[in-house]
Amino acid sequence: MQSSASDSVSPRPKRQISLMRSVGSRLFLSVVGGSLVGLVGTAFLTYWELARQSEAELRSSLQVKAENLDGDFTTFEYSTKLVADAIKTFYEAGERREQVYVNLLDRSLTTSPLGTGLGFGQPPDNRLILPSRKFAYPYAVRNPKTGKIEAQGGEAAQTNFQENYFTQPIVAGKPIWLEPVPYLEDTLKPPQILVSTAYSMPFYSSKGQLLGVLSQDLELSFLSKKLSVQVMRDAGYFILVSAKGGLIAYPPDPQVVYSGDAQKSTNLKQFPGMNNYAGLWQRLQTALQSGTNSGITQWQDATGKREYWAYQRIPSNDWVLMAAVPEAVVLGPVIRFTAISALGSIIGVSIVLGLVVAMFVKRLNQRLQPIMDECNRLAETSAKSEELMSREDELGRLTISFYALLGQVTVNERRLRKETAKSAQAFQALQQTQAQLIQTEKMSSLGQLVAGVAHEINNPINFIYGNLPHATNYTRDLLTLIQMYEQRYADLDPEIRAYREEIDLDFLVSDLQKMLASMSIGADRIREIVLSLRNFSRLDESDMKRVQIHEGIDSTLLILQNRLRPNLAQPAIEIVKQYGDLPLVECYAGQLNQVFMNILSNAIDALEKYNEGRSTAELMANPATITIQTETIKSEGVGASGKALASQSSPSSVVIRIRDNGPGISPEHYAKLFDPFFTTKPIGKGTGLGLSISYQIIVEKHHGSLKCVSAPGQGAEFWLEIPVRQQTPVK
């Protein structure tokens, strides 16, 4: 038998690949070049991050100082309000002696760590506190040098009642911070020039009558001392500026705030008038007016010196605290560190990467060689493959060799997709069932928990509520006994009289009665909440029973009341009840309350999100509203106009309409409204099961109907229809 050369298998010579075509060579150049680019980018990011940290350090230093100042101002306001409350209490108690109020101002200023003056004036044409004084302005002042308090009363100058510290708070109708001014304090001996601001507030009687204006002065020298620290890294300084741009504190040179003569200069020196800071002030004002209360910017002064300026608004009085630091202090260490670290990193990484890539390429070629030999043998079966392989590198040849597997992989992929689609459908059905079971169990557990909590609270609150009338009677008897002792022995025993004044017996008696009344109101409120929780949980009504629908709605609204009330972030949501005369409805009360909870919660969520994008004027013109309307119908059908068709003598169904004036539902979302797991809420806030479960409760368990009528910009209305009596057994 003859054999040919093709019948024998002989090793084929290895193909040689040029240096530039080799994967190893290109990988080496790419890695080294990419590493250099990455190092440059890393150096830039390092510089940016360090610069950001330096700016954050500047912000932090400014924030700490601003919080300290704001705390001082808040304490100052609080102490002023306490004095106003004390004056009002004396007035309500019938105290009309001027010396009592002078002594109160004296003691109050003694305990105030920041106040330098404290006084109040009553309107000359409405003298309620001191009827005997026409121009009454009791006043106490602290000597800034000795710390001694001097208080006085008597008739004051008539001009005091035309000054800003008396007229402006009355016009504003609320407490205000006055613009700081220098003035000659003639109540001190000898008179002294002080520079201060004042926190002035009008105070009123319980009947709303203006009693007077109370002002507490704050001398500004302590602010300059408080700000006389360096901002960061032993450099920089703080500046405190009023809302109008006046210098309040300037630690680098406190003398520039005011001139020495208060009679010649009654205004603050202006920050925009210094250096070339007019443009800087305009930039800060633009940022503050846009709602940004703090920030940082760069500025170059008239001498060419570049500085970082951080600013923050003081919430108490809208003053602006600023910190100026030279640019070299903020960025100098950052630039030096970034340059040194980047240069060292480039040199070190280049050397290491060169060695690593060289070893990797060598190892890669060793591992690829057996595969390349096999690729050469596969290429012999096709002249076209032989030609293609001669043009490719190592990876290209591997691609051609394994391309033949693609056909088989494609067939297997199609078969796998069909099986995966079937599995996905089964998994989705299982997931939906599991989620519904979990939701049902959660609501059941929640009902048990609410019922248990309501039961446990009910006993102690009944004890408190039942004993409050007795406590009130006992207190009244004790107070009567004290009054009898007062009438017989108070004036005879100096010790009793002194102790009576020490504890302020009149105020104690009045406040004790108010306290008992407040406790009674609170106990009533807790009893209402407990009753609503028990009505909502309906733990004892898990079977179908005849109930009053309005009770379930009211209980749900009471539980959601904290979301309906106004807060700092949202205005109040108004509830409009248009209840009809409904008969008792045969239903699962607990499950029906779950439906009310889901629909009302969704309406509140929609209104809250809608209010975030509306202005104050829009909110006042069209406040957020949820309307709940109930009625009966005498047939199971509904006409084209949306009104029930009456065909029976007694009502067969009840209809509950829950409507909001929010943004409405878009058409693409409307079609999926009752689909399981569909939600437009962010992850973690909504499960997409609320309306799906509500639909099952109304339609499947109560043989009713649930639908929604909505259009974008016109709100949404959910229509619930439930038979008064169930004609078929409930599953």
XYZ file of C-alpha atoms in Angstrom:
731
model
C 0.000 0.000 0.000
C 1.435 3.302 -1.017
C 1.409 6.246 1.360
C 1.650 9.907 0.550
C 3.302 12.703 2.387
C -0.064 13.988 3.533
C -0.806 10.762 5.414
C 2.007 11.339 7.897
C 1.792 13.958 10.626
C 4.880 16.042 10.857
C 5.390 19.017 13.171
C 4.993 22.332 11.463
C 7.566 25.038 11.929
C 6.667 27.777 14.401
C 5.601 31.034 12.809
C 7.641 34.047 13.800
C 5.843 37.224 14.837
C 7.432 40.641 14.432
C 8.230 42.639 17.543
C 5.632 45.367 16.930
C 2.916 42.832 16.024
C 3.458 40.849 19.213
C 0.815 41.205 21.920
C 3.529 41.274 24.578
C 5.291 44.287 23.068
C 2.093 46.270 22.642
C 0.958 45.327 26.137
C 4.244 46.543 27.560
C 4.004 49.917 25.837
C 0.290 50.300 26.673
C 0.728 49.511 30.356
C 3.681 51.839 30.781
C 1.964 54.663 28.886
C -1.341 54.113 30.691
C 0.421 54.037 34.041
C 2.010 57.398 33.370
C -1.360 58.856 32.371
C -2.919 57.323 35.474
C -0.218 58.752 37.711
C -0.719 62.202 36.261
C -4.466 61.845 36.816
C -3.875 60.540 40.323
C -1.619 63.480 41.074
C -4.314 65.859 39.870
C -6.976 64.087 41.930
C -4.664 64.117 44.944
C -4.141 67.843 44.506
C -7.874 68.393 44.117
C -8.706 66.272 47.180
C -6.071 67.918 49.368
C -7.229 71.346 48.237
C -10.791 70.336 49.030
C -9.713 69.158 52.473
C -7.942 72.457 53.092
C -11.100 74.293 52.086
C -13.090 71.946 54.341
C -10.711 72.801 57.193
C -11.365 76.488 56.538
C -15.128 75.867 56.441
C -14.955 73.838 59.650
C -13.078 76.572 61.494
C -15.617 79.147 60.334
C -18.563 76.876 61.195
C -17.315 76.271 64.741
C -16.915 79.979 65.307
C -20.327 80.703 63.741
C -22.028 78.077 65.896
C -20.437 79.561 69.011
C -21.692 83.020 68.082
C -25.147 81.699 67.212
C -25.282 79.907 70.554
C -24.402 83.141 72.354
C -27.088 85.037 70.438
C -29.682 82.306 71.071
C -28.902 82.394 74.805
C -29.185 86.174 74.689
C -32.623 85.964 73.027
C -33.816 83.346 75.495
C -32.811 85.400 78.532
C -34.668 88.414 77.094
C -37.822 86.351 76.565
C -37.632 85.089 80.150
C -37.604 88.671 81.447
C -40.599 89.548 79.243
C -42.499 86.538 80.609
C -41.669 87.605 84.179
C -42.927 91.161 83.536
C -46.116 89.790 82.034
C -46.597 87.480 85.038
C -46.190 90.406 87.475
C -48.661 92.429 85.461
C -51.241 89.639 85.349
C -50.812 89.261 89.139
C -51.769 92.926 89.564
C -48.305 94.285 90.423
C -48.115 98.037 89.694
C -45.144 99.113 91.842
C -42.323 100.499 89.749
C -39.573 99.401 92.152
C -40.571 95.748 91.729
C -39.884 95.989 87.997
C -36.644 97.922 88.556
C -35.460 95.172 90.910
C -36.454 92.529 88.336
C -34.346 94.231 85.665
C -31.444 94.528 88.116
C -31.515 90.809 89.000
C -32.026 89.703 85.398
C -29.095 91.734 84.076
C -26.911 90.399 86.900
C -27.511 86.810 85.699
C -27.071 87.645 81.982
C -23.442 86.977 80.943
C -23.671 88.992 77.702
C -26.146 91.791 78.382
C -24.906 95.309 79.073
C -28.297 96.994 79.378
C -31.895 95.939 80.000
C -35.042 98.029 80.013
C -38.637 98.252 78.910
C -40.975 101.071 78.057
C -44.746 101.128 78.087
C -46.690 103.095 75.447
C -47.432 106.569 76.899
C -50.984 106.447 75.594
C -51.716 102.962 76.992
C -50.096 102.766 80.451
C -51.131 99.335 81.728
C -48.127 98.237 83.817
C -47.312 101.536 85.566
C -50.399 103.759 85.224
C -48.799 106.447 87.425
C -45.907 107.008 84.984
C -46.581 108.606 81.635
C -43.060 108.115 80.259
C -42.066 104.969 82.152
C -38.849 103.321 80.999
C -37.284 101.324 83.893
C -33.703 100.536 82.920
C -30.634 98.679 84.207
C -27.090 99.080 82.809
C -23.821 97.254 83.455
C -20.616 99.297 83.804
C -18.242 97.686 81.238
C -15.196 98.475 83.403
C -16.374 97.548 86.895
C -19.218 95.166 86.034
C -21.487 96.934 88.536
C -25.217 97.061 87.746
C -27.031 100.386 88.022
C -30.842 100.319 87.808
C -33.271 103.206 87.900
C -36.897 104.123 87.226
C -38.807 107.385 87.246
C -39.931 109.500 84.344
C -37.841 108.951 81.176
C -37.173 111.274 78.274
C -40.076 111.580 75.874
C -37.699 111.056 72.943
C -37.056 107.467 74.029
C -40.446 106.506 72.629
C -39.501 107.743 69.144
C -36.253 105.752 69.015
C -35.790 102.656 66.828
C -35.470 100.342 69.819
C -39.078 101.218 70.791
C -40.838 101.829 67.470
C -39.382 99.165 65.174
C -40.415 96.062 67.231
C -43.979 97.395 67.459
C -44.147 97.873 63.678
C -42.627 94.431 63.071
C -44.893 92.796 65.653
C -42.122 90.389 66.662
C -38.654 90.388 68.286
C -35.908 91.938 66.127
C -32.159 92.599 66.270
C -31.361 96.276 65.815
C -28.496 97.558 63.707
C -25.523 98.317 66.021
C -24.880 102.001 66.772
C -22.481 103.932 69.003
C -24.146 105.997 71.723
C -23.360 107.995 74.829
C -24.561 106.087 77.918
C -25.358 108.881 80.373
C -26.709 106.543 83.059
C -23.135 105.569 83.881
C -21.059 107.745 86.154
C -19.132 109.139 84.415
C -20.948 108.797 81.030
C -19.246 106.469 78.542
C -19.392 105.880 74.776
C -20.606 102.321 74.074
C -21.050 100.504 70.786
C -23.839 97.949 71.017
C -26.801 96.324 69.391
C -30.083 95.422 71.057
C -32.555 92.575 70.921
C -35.955 94.270 71.209
C -39.290 92.560 71.520
C -42.868 93.710 72.064
C -44.808 91.810 74.724
C -48.545 91.568 75.137
C -51.082 90.673 77.796
C -53.200 87.540 77.682
C -55.906 89.681 76.044
C -53.573 90.744 73.243
C -52.961 94.268 74.582
C -49.517 95.794 74.007
C -47.859 96.089 77.415
C -44.560 97.517 76.211
C -41.235 96.906 74.456
C -38.343 95.111 76.198
C -34.782 95.656 74.937
C -31.527 94.044 76.060
C -28.288 95.657 74.877
C -25.291 93.663 73.706
C -22.010 95.607 73.791
C -19.923 94.601 70.753
C -16.452 94.739 72.253
C -16.754 91.128 73.409
C -17.345 90.047 69.764
C -13.996 91.440 68.667
C -12.333 89.637 71.581
C -14.137 86.402 70.718
C -12.995 86.633 67.097
C -9.404 87.574 67.925
C -8.052 84.133 66.989
C -6.312 82.897 63.854
C -8.419 80.920 61.419
C -6.123 78.041 60.416
C -2.431 77.182 60.474
C -1.567 80.268 62.513
C -2.883 82.625 59.835
C -6.034 84.434 58.766
C -8.626 86.464 60.656
C -12.401 86.642 61.179
C -14.748 89.516 60.278
C -18.372 89.967 61.427
C -20.563 92.080 59.120
C -24.203 93.100 59.486
C -26.825 92.245 56.876
C -26.412 95.768 55.455
C -22.636 95.461 55.133
C -21.605 97.313 58.267
C -18.511 96.184 60.166
C -19.502 94.772 63.556
C -16.227 93.129 64.565
C -12.842 93.466 62.857
C -10.179 91.878 65.091
C -7.165 92.930 62.927
C -7.960 96.556 63.801
C -11.054 97.030 66.021
C -10.718 100.836 65.832
C -11.868 100.905 62.188
C -15.409 99.835 63.155
C -16.325 103.267 64.612
C -14.757 106.610 65.088
C -14.178 107.720 68.655
C -16.955 110.325 68.849
C -20.456 108.858 69.006
C -21.997 112.267 68.369
C -20.272 112.605 64.978
C -20.516 109.026 63.680
C -23.763 107.116 64.201
C -23.289 104.533 61.469
C -21.156 101.439 61.122
C -18.099 101.536 58.867
C -18.997 99.670 55.680
C -17.142 96.497 54.666
C -17.615 97.152 50.884
C -15.784 100.467 51.347
C -12.581 98.738 52.500
C -9.833 97.808 50.039
C -11.548 96.596 46.853
C -14.091 94.453 48.703
C -17.166 95.964 47.019
C -17.082 93.263 44.336
C -16.460 90.568 46.938
C -19.437 91.745 49.010
C -21.637 91.783 45.908
C -20.607 88.195 45.136
C -21.412 87.080 48.681
C -24.782 88.882 48.657
C -25.730 87.140 45.397
C -24.940 83.755 46.934
C -26.795 84.540 50.183
C -29.889 85.815 48.365
C -30.018 82.589 46.338
C -30.473 80.618 49.565
C -26.856 79.539 50.092
C -26.094 80.309 53.735
C -22.417 79.352 53.610
C -19.669 78.972 51.065
C -16.105 79.743 50.071
C -14.624 81.897 47.313
C -11.300 83.346 46.160
C -10.503 87.050 45.879
C -7.552 89.255 44.925
C -7.309 92.518 46.855
C -6.093 95.869 45.577
C -2.444 94.975 46.307
C -2.612 91.782 44.229
C -2.689 89.491 47.251
C -4.874 86.416 46.666
C -7.004 85.190 49.548
C -9.586 82.548 50.360
C -12.797 83.964 51.841
C -15.226 81.673 53.657
C -18.593 83.021 54.763
C -21.597 81.807 56.789
C -24.846 83.503 57.755
C -25.713 83.647 61.470
C -29.347 82.406 61.638
C -30.246 84.433 64.758
C -29.835 87.888 63.213
C -28.787 87.426 59.544
C -25.279 88.753 60.218
C -22.463 87.314 58.100
C -19.320 85.815 59.634
C -16.352 85.745 57.243
C -12.870 84.262 57.457
C -9.978 85.463 55.267
C -6.878 83.277 54.775
C -3.993 83.887 52.293
C -4.010 81.524 49.335
C -0.440 80.439 50.099
C -1.549 79.171 53.514
C -4.372 77.077 52.007
C -2.702 75.745 48.836
C 1.036 76.049 49.537
C 1.428 72.770 51.485
C -0.927 71.047 49.032
C 1.151 72.012 45.991
C 4.443 70.989 47.596
C 3.114 67.652 48.810
C 1.446 66.868 45.453
C 4.553 67.720 43.396
C 6.939 65.673 45.558
C 4.613 62.664 45.827
C 3.747 62.704 42.106
C 7.416 62.834 41.014
C 8.400 60.042 43.382
C 5.415 57.947 42.339
C 6.151 58.320 38.633
C 9.759 57.220 39.035
C 8.954 54.317 41.363
C 5.935 53.061 39.431
C 7.753 53.248 36.095
C 10.550 51.024 37.415
C 8.221 48.523 39.080
C 5.821 48.353 36.140
C 8.675 47.849 33.718
C 9.895 44.801 35.631
C 6.406 43.407 36.216
C 5.301 43.810 32.595
C 8.527 42.264 31.280
C 8.056 39.191 33.500
C 4.369 39.001 32.615
C 5.035 39.156 28.871
C 7.665 36.452 29.140
C 5.297 34.209 31.089
C 2.430 34.997 28.703
C 4.442 33.914 25.684
C 5.385 30.654 27.422
C 1.735 29.872 28.228
C 0.447 30.848 24.770
C 2.967 28.795 22.782
C 1.183 25.391 23.159
C -2.109 27.023 22.205
C -0.466 28.658 19.185
C 0.828 25.285 17.991
C -2.670 23.828 18.215
C -4.028 26.832 16.317
C -1.521 26.146 13.526
C -2.770 22.570 13.157
C -6.407 23.735 13.083
C -5.564 26.236 10.356
C -4.355 23.453 8.005
C -7.941 22.381 7.319
C -8.726 25.629 5.524
C -6.622 27.682 3.180
C -8.613 30.753 4.180
C -7.846 30.148 7.844
C -4.170 29.722 7.005
C -4.163 33.072 5.239
C -5.995 34.848 8.060
C -3.757 33.424 10.759
C -0.657 34.606 8.977
C -1.886 38.174 9.357
C -2.907 38.064 13.017
C -1.135 38.153 16.359
C -1.499 35.548 19.093
C -4.927 36.691 20.239
C -6.187 37.053 16.683
C -5.286 33.442 15.925
C -7.048 32.291 19.066
C -10.154 34.204 17.917
C -10.177 32.489 14.529
C -9.638 29.056 16.099
C -12.541 29.405 18.512
C -14.882 31.120 16.056
C -16.065 27.714 14.916
C -17.565 27.156 18.352
C -19.894 30.120 17.938
C -22.454 28.246 15.892
C -22.943 25.561 18.538
C -22.981 28.131 21.311
C -25.711 30.110 19.496
C -27.946 27.039 19.252
C -27.469 26.290 22.935
C -28.119 29.918 23.827
C -31.500 29.941 22.109
C -32.536 26.789 23.910
C -31.339 28.286 27.205
C -33.291 31.502 26.633
C -36.543 29.567 26.249
C -35.911 27.671 29.462
C -34.902 30.886 31.258
C -38.112 32.642 30.147
C -40.207 29.818 31.577
C -38.239 29.882 34.824
C -38.558 33.685 35.043
C -42.349 33.492 34.733
C -42.552 30.831 37.415
C -40.191 32.793 39.656
C -42.208 35.988 39.212
C -45.421 34.207 40.167
C -43.712 32.667 43.197
C -42.208 36.029 44.190
C -45.594 37.756 43.905
C -47.277 35.118 46.055
C -44.490 35.268 48.622
C -44.606 39.077 48.822
C -48.372 39.059 49.263
C -48.110 36.469 52.029
C -45.429 38.537 53.773
C -47.506 41.710 53.442
C -50.589 39.945 54.823
C -48.608 38.566 57.749
C -47.079 41.990 58.430
C -50.491 43.659 58.521
C -51.827 40.900 60.791
C -48.861 41.300 63.143
C -49.248 45.073 63.024
C -52.936 44.763 63.956
C -52.088 42.510 66.903
C -49.330 44.880 68.013
C -51.575 47.961 67.758
C -54.392 46.210 69.619
C -51.997 45.036 72.334
C -50.456 48.457 72.787
C -53.897 50.081 72.915
C -55.020 47.556 75.547
C -51.899 48.047 77.696
C -52.173 51.859 77.514
C -55.894 51.844 78.232
C -55.629 50.620 81.871
C -53.051 53.152 83.164
C -54.662 56.049 81.288
C -58.073 55.106 82.772
C -56.404 55.175 86.189
C -54.960 58.620 85.507
C -58.171 59.910 83.930
C -60.302 58.594 86.815
C -58.080 60.120 89.514
C -57.654 63.536 87.876
C -61.029 64.884 89.150
C -60.134 63.770 92.684
C -56.677 65.367 92.386
C -58.337 68.565 91.191
C -60.790 68.595 94.113
C -58.028 67.826 96.648
C -55.862 70.587 95.190
C -58.758 73.058 95.330
C -59.392 72.157 98.991
C -55.720 72.548 99.873
C -55.588 75.919 98.104
C -58.683 77.033 100.030
C -56.998 75.987 103.264
C -53.863 77.917 102.303
C -55.981 81.012 101.582
C -57.558 80.718 105.045
C -54.104 80.493 106.614
C -53.074 83.489 104.499
C -55.975 85.558 105.748
C -55.285 84.747 109.407
C -51.522 84.303 109.822
C -49.614 85.508 106.711
C -49.212 89.076 107.944
C -48.430 88.005 111.524
C -45.562 85.634 110.820
C -42.611 87.249 108.967
C -41.108 83.852 108.144
C -44.311 82.743 106.376
C -44.510 86.065 104.537
C -40.883 85.780 103.393
C -41.325 82.205 102.210
C -44.523 83.183 100.385
C -42.633 85.836 98.417
C -39.738 83.433 97.768
C -41.937 80.781 96.135
C -44.214 83.374 94.450
C -47.383 81.791 95.851
C -49.790 83.630 93.531
C -47.985 82.366 90.432
C -47.701 78.858 91.908
C -51.468 78.674 92.558
C -52.312 79.930 89.070
C -49.825 77.643 87.328
C -50.916 74.568 89.359
C -54.513 74.989 88.202
C -53.384 75.376 84.599
C -51.179 72.297 84.970
C -54.112 70.159 86.179
C -56.274 71.427 83.311
C -53.515 70.554 80.795
C -53.159 67.071 82.307
C -56.900 66.527 81.941
C -56.806 67.606 78.280
C -53.812 65.310 77.642
C -55.573 62.348 79.262
C -58.645 62.949 77.064
C -56.395 63.049 74.009
C -54.666 59.776 74.887
C -58.033 58.074 75.427
C -59.143 59.210 71.950
C -55.936 57.863 70.393
C -56.274 54.494 72.181
C -59.876 54.186 71.001
C -58.834 55.000 67.425
C -56.038 52.412 67.538
C -58.486 49.750 68.724
C -60.985 50.706 66.031
C -58.263 50.612 63.363
C -56.803 47.227 64.353
C -60.245 45.546 64.616
C -58.507 42.515 66.112
C -61.814 41.293 67.551
C -63.517 41.650 64.148
C -61.414 39.397 61.925
C -64.654 37.763 60.697
C -67.128 39.505 58.490
C -69.385 41.803 60.530
C -71.619 44.798 60.019
C -69.661 47.961 60.885
C -69.825 51.732 60.432
C -67.484 52.717 57.581
C -67.008 56.259 58.918
C -65.399 54.960 62.119
C -62.735 53.109 60.134
C -61.985 56.198 58.034
C -61.741 58.446 61.105
C -59.471 55.972 62.907
C -57.152 55.814 59.889
C -57.037 59.620 59.676
C -56.168 59.878 63.356
C -53.246 57.451 62.899
C -52.028 59.514 59.926
C -52.562 62.827 61.742
C -48.832 63.421 62.275
C -48.355 63.425 58.489
C -51.277 65.815 57.975
C -50.032 68.464 60.397
C -47.720 71.262 59.235
C -43.973 71.032 59.919
C -40.791 72.842 58.920
C -40.577 71.027 55.574
C -44.273 70.749 54.597
C -47.468 72.788 55.078
C -50.596 71.183 56.511
C -52.747 68.889 54.377
C -56.432 69.738 54.740
C -58.989 66.930 55.102
C -62.484 67.668 53.780
C -65.133 65.180 54.942
C -68.361 64.960 52.970
C -69.980 62.040 54.733
C -73.337 60.760 53.677
C -75.870 58.794 55.741
C -74.438 55.269 55.453
C -76.005 52.092 56.828
C -73.979 49.404 58.581
C -71.890 47.545 55.986
C -71.105 43.821 56.142
C -67.325 43.544 55.603
C -63.941 42.611 56.969
C -63.322 45.770 59.001
C -59.584 45.282 59.551
C -58.878 44.599 55.874
C -61.035 47.538 54.811
C -59.035 49.815 57.153
C -55.887 48.516 55.425
C -57.329 49.697 52.092
C -58.068 53.171 53.545
C -54.532 53.326 54.967
C -52.916 52.421 51.600
C -54.943 54.916 49.543
C -54.622 57.800 52.041
C -50.862 57.172 52.479
C -50.372 57.276 48.689
C -52.348 60.530 48.499
C -50.221 62.095 51.260
C -46.988 60.959 49.534
C -48.154 62.464 46.233
C -49.112 65.801 47.860
C -45.827 66.046 49.796
C -43.788 65.481 46.630
C -46.013 67.931 44.722
C -45.601 70.638 47.419
C -41.793 70.450 47.204
C -41.887 72.000 43.746
C -44.423 74.754 44.539
C -43.837 78.258 45.858
C -45.388 79.747 48.989
C -47.845 81.776 46.914
C -48.993 78.666 45.055
C -49.426 76.771 48.337
C -51.567 79.578 49.781
C -53.658 79.905 46.617
C -54.234 76.155 46.254
C -53.475 74.330 49.545
C -53.024 70.581 49.570
C -56.417 68.948 50.168
C -57.786 65.402 50.468
C -61.551 65.110 50.081
C -63.388 62.044 51.392
C -66.971 61.632 50.182
C -69.350 58.798 51.050
C -72.804 58.007 49.728
C -75.169 55.118 49.049
C -76.462 53.863 45.724
C -79.494 51.741 45.019
C -78.090 49.751 42.148
C -74.811 48.073 41.305
C -74.409 50.017 38.053
C -73.009 53.494 37.543
C -74.124 55.886 34.825
C -71.947 57.548 32.182
C -71.918 60.806 34.145
C -70.358 59.091 37.173
C -73.560 59.312 39.307
C -75.206 56.241 40.836
C -78.410 54.931 39.188
C -81.258 54.471 41.684
C -83.429 51.425 41.020
C -84.171 49.960 44.476
C -85.976 51.255 47.558
C -83.096 50.456 49.972
C -79.382 51.055 49.331
C -77.517 48.062 47.962
C -73.988 49.495 47.956
C -71.918 52.246 49.514
C -69.385 54.362 47.620
C -66.286 55.936 49.164
C -64.452 58.534 47.064
C -60.996 59.663 48.151
C -59.770 62.584 46.022
C -56.608 64.738 46.202
C -55.623 67.889 44.318
C -52.085 66.715 43.629
C -50.213 66.355 40.313
C -52.328 63.457 39.074
C -51.164 60.213 37.466
C -49.454 60.086 34.074
C -50.980 57.823 31.368
C -47.992 55.456 31.299
C -48.311 54.898 35.065
C -52.110 54.783 35.047
C -52.192 51.519 33.067
C -49.973 49.767 35.670
C -51.610 51.244 38.776
C -52.900 47.965 40.257
C -50.069 45.741 38.993
C -48.060 43.944 41.708
C -44.600 45.411 42.440
C -45.253 48.540 40.366
C -44.253 51.704 42.203
C -42.927 55.158 41.366
C -41.451 55.647 44.829
C -37.699 55.387 45.504
C -36.140 52.119 46.630
C -36.855 51.421 50.282
C -39.991 53.585 50.476
C -42.496 51.624 48.420
C -43.033 47.918 47.658
C -45.604 48.251 44.885
C -48.044 45.956 46.738
C -50.363 48.442 48.481
C -52.827 49.075 45.639
C -52.545 45.483 44.377
C -53.563 44.089 47.766
C -56.260 46.766 48.122
C -57.712 45.687 44.770
C -57.853 42.054 45.919
C -59.518 43.024 49.224
C -62.244 45.125 47.545
C -62.889 43.033 44.415
C -62.176 39.443 45.445
C -63.054 39.426 49.152
C -65.898 41.982 49.191
C -67.244 41.529 45.628
C -67.008 45.271 45.066
C -65.109 47.482 42.650
C -62.028 49.710 42.918
C -61.028 52.142 40.225
C -59.094 55.367 39.818
C -59.950 58.499 37.832
C -57.003 60.793 37.191
C -55.344 63.076 34.680
C -51.997 64.920 34.826
C -52.371 68.179 36.757
C -55.935 67.390 37.947
C -55.320 65.197 40.995
C -56.472 61.628 41.475
C -59.734 60.120 42.749
C -60.119 56.535 43.986
C -63.632 55.126 43.803
C -64.469 52.248 46.208
C -67.838 50.511 45.916
C -68.832 47.800 48.441
C -72.154 45.934 48.753
C -74.052 46.615 51.961
C -74.634 42.871 52.368
C -72.555 40.053 50.923
C -74.735 37.790 48.795
C -72.121 35.073 48.242
C -69.916 33.236 50.738
C -66.583 34.910 51.338
C -63.539 32.869 50.409
